[in-house]
């Protein structure tokens, strides 16, 4: 599986957009980009995933660059409850497992 | 929204004892997983299970570990003879179809003394 690189921590003011970057320069054509988050010590929570097109759902937007070597997760209006560790994971279609890195610890402040 | 439930939330056991961690996946899901997270460390894949057999497992999942789907609703992880280093949060997950997102439970904290 391709490795991902994320900043260890970020801050965001409540109500503002949080833009979390991820580099995955060795991604291959059949690998998807997934985003999960972990609030405190709860189980990881799925946010969004994509292959090459930008995606949006009720939680977030995912912007993938044209060369697919990086992506950005956007939380459009961050709230205090979005404080969590955010994981960017690259997963091949033919494997079951998710390989978690250390993620980005997002702190949303009032 | 349906969710994955895990019991117990916290289990304390003595070294060398057998322990069974229980999970009830989302009811129409077909793919089941166990992950673990040692305190302060990354979430690690242990095993995936589909069609009543293991489909993939990690190096961590050695002969001390086994999984079972004893009935139509439960999915269990057994550790035969626990070691101190098995202390961790154990997360169960399920997904509906191949390559669909995983839904995780909130974990069982296993403490081996």
mmCIF file of C-alpha atoms in Angstrom, chain B residues 58-101:
data_model
loop_
_atom_site.group_PDB
_atom_site.id
_atom_site.type_symbol
_atom_site.label_atom_id
_atom_site.label_comp_id
_atom_site.label_asym_id
_atom_site.label_seq_id
_atom_site.Cartn_x
_atom_site.Cartn_y
_atom_site.Cartn_z
ATOM 1 C CA UNK B 58 -1.522 -9.729 9.860
ATOM 2 C CA UNK B 59 1.662 -10.966 11.489
ATOM 3 C CA UNK B 60 0.206 -10.010 14.856
ATOM 4 C CA UNK B 61 -2.595 -12.549 14.399
ATOM 5 C CA UNK B 62 -0.636 -15.620 15.462
ATOM 6 C CA UNK B 63 -1.814 -18.984 16.786
ATOM 7 C CA UNK B 64 -2.915 -17.389 20.056
ATOM 8 C CA UNK B 65 -5.707 -15.586 18.218
ATOM 9 C CA UNK B 66 -8.827 -16.982 16.614
ATOM 10 C CA UNK B 67 -12.061 -15.564 15.256
ATOM 11 C CA UNK B 68 -15.485 -17.044 14.950
ATOM 12 C CA UNK B 69 -18.953 -16.175 13.833
ATOM 13 C CA UNK B 70 -20.837 -18.587 16.080
ATOM 14 C CA UNK B 71 -24.314 -17.533 14.980
ATOM 15 C CA UNK B 72 -25.911 -15.095 12.562
ATOM 16 C CA UNK B 73 -25.182 -12.014 14.633
ATOM 17 C CA UNK B 74 -22.026 -12.293 16.732
ATOM 18 C CA UNK B 75 -18.387 -12.082 15.699
ATOM 19 C CA UNK B 76 -15.806 -12.969 18.323
ATOM 20 C CA UNK B 77 -12.068 -12.639 18.850
ATOM 21 C CA UNK B 78 -10.470 -15.162 21.189
ATOM 22 C CA UNK B 79 -7.028 -14.815 22.680
ATOM 23 C CA UNK B 80 -6.011 -18.202 24.022
ATOM 24 C CA UNK B 81 -3.355 -17.313 26.558
ATOM 25 C CA UNK B 82 -3.082 -13.582 27.101
ATOM 26 C CA UNK B 83 0.237 -11.794 27.485
ATOM 27 C CA UNK B 84 0.948 -8.392 28.995
ATOM 28 C CA UNK B 85 1.578 -7.006 25.506
ATOM 29 C CA UNK B 86 -1.957 -7.925 24.425
ATOM 30 C CA UNK B 87 -3.220 -4.988 26.507
ATOM 31 C CA UNK B 88 -4.862 -2.673 23.984
ATOM 32 C CA UNK B 89 -8.140 -1.349 22.610
ATOM 33 C CA UNK B 90 -9.663 -3.920 20.278
ATOM 34 C CA UNK B 91 -11.958 -2.586 17.577
ATOM 35 C CA UNK B 92 -14.399 -4.654 15.592
ATOM 36 C CA UNK B 93 -15.546 -3.389 12.191
ATOM 37 C CA UNK B 94 -17.895 -4.508 9.459
ATOM 38 C CA UNK B 95 -18.716 -3.567 5.901
ATOM 39 C CA UNK B 96 -21.568 -4.370 3.601
ATOM 40 C CA UNK B 97 -19.948 -5.182 0.307
ATOM 41 C CA UNK B 98 -16.397 -5.633 -0.857
ATOM 42 C CA UNK B 99 -14.406 -2.399 -0.795
ATOM 43 C CA UNK B 100 -17.114 -0.432 0.963
ATOM 44 C CA UNK B 101 -16.200 1.746 3.965
#
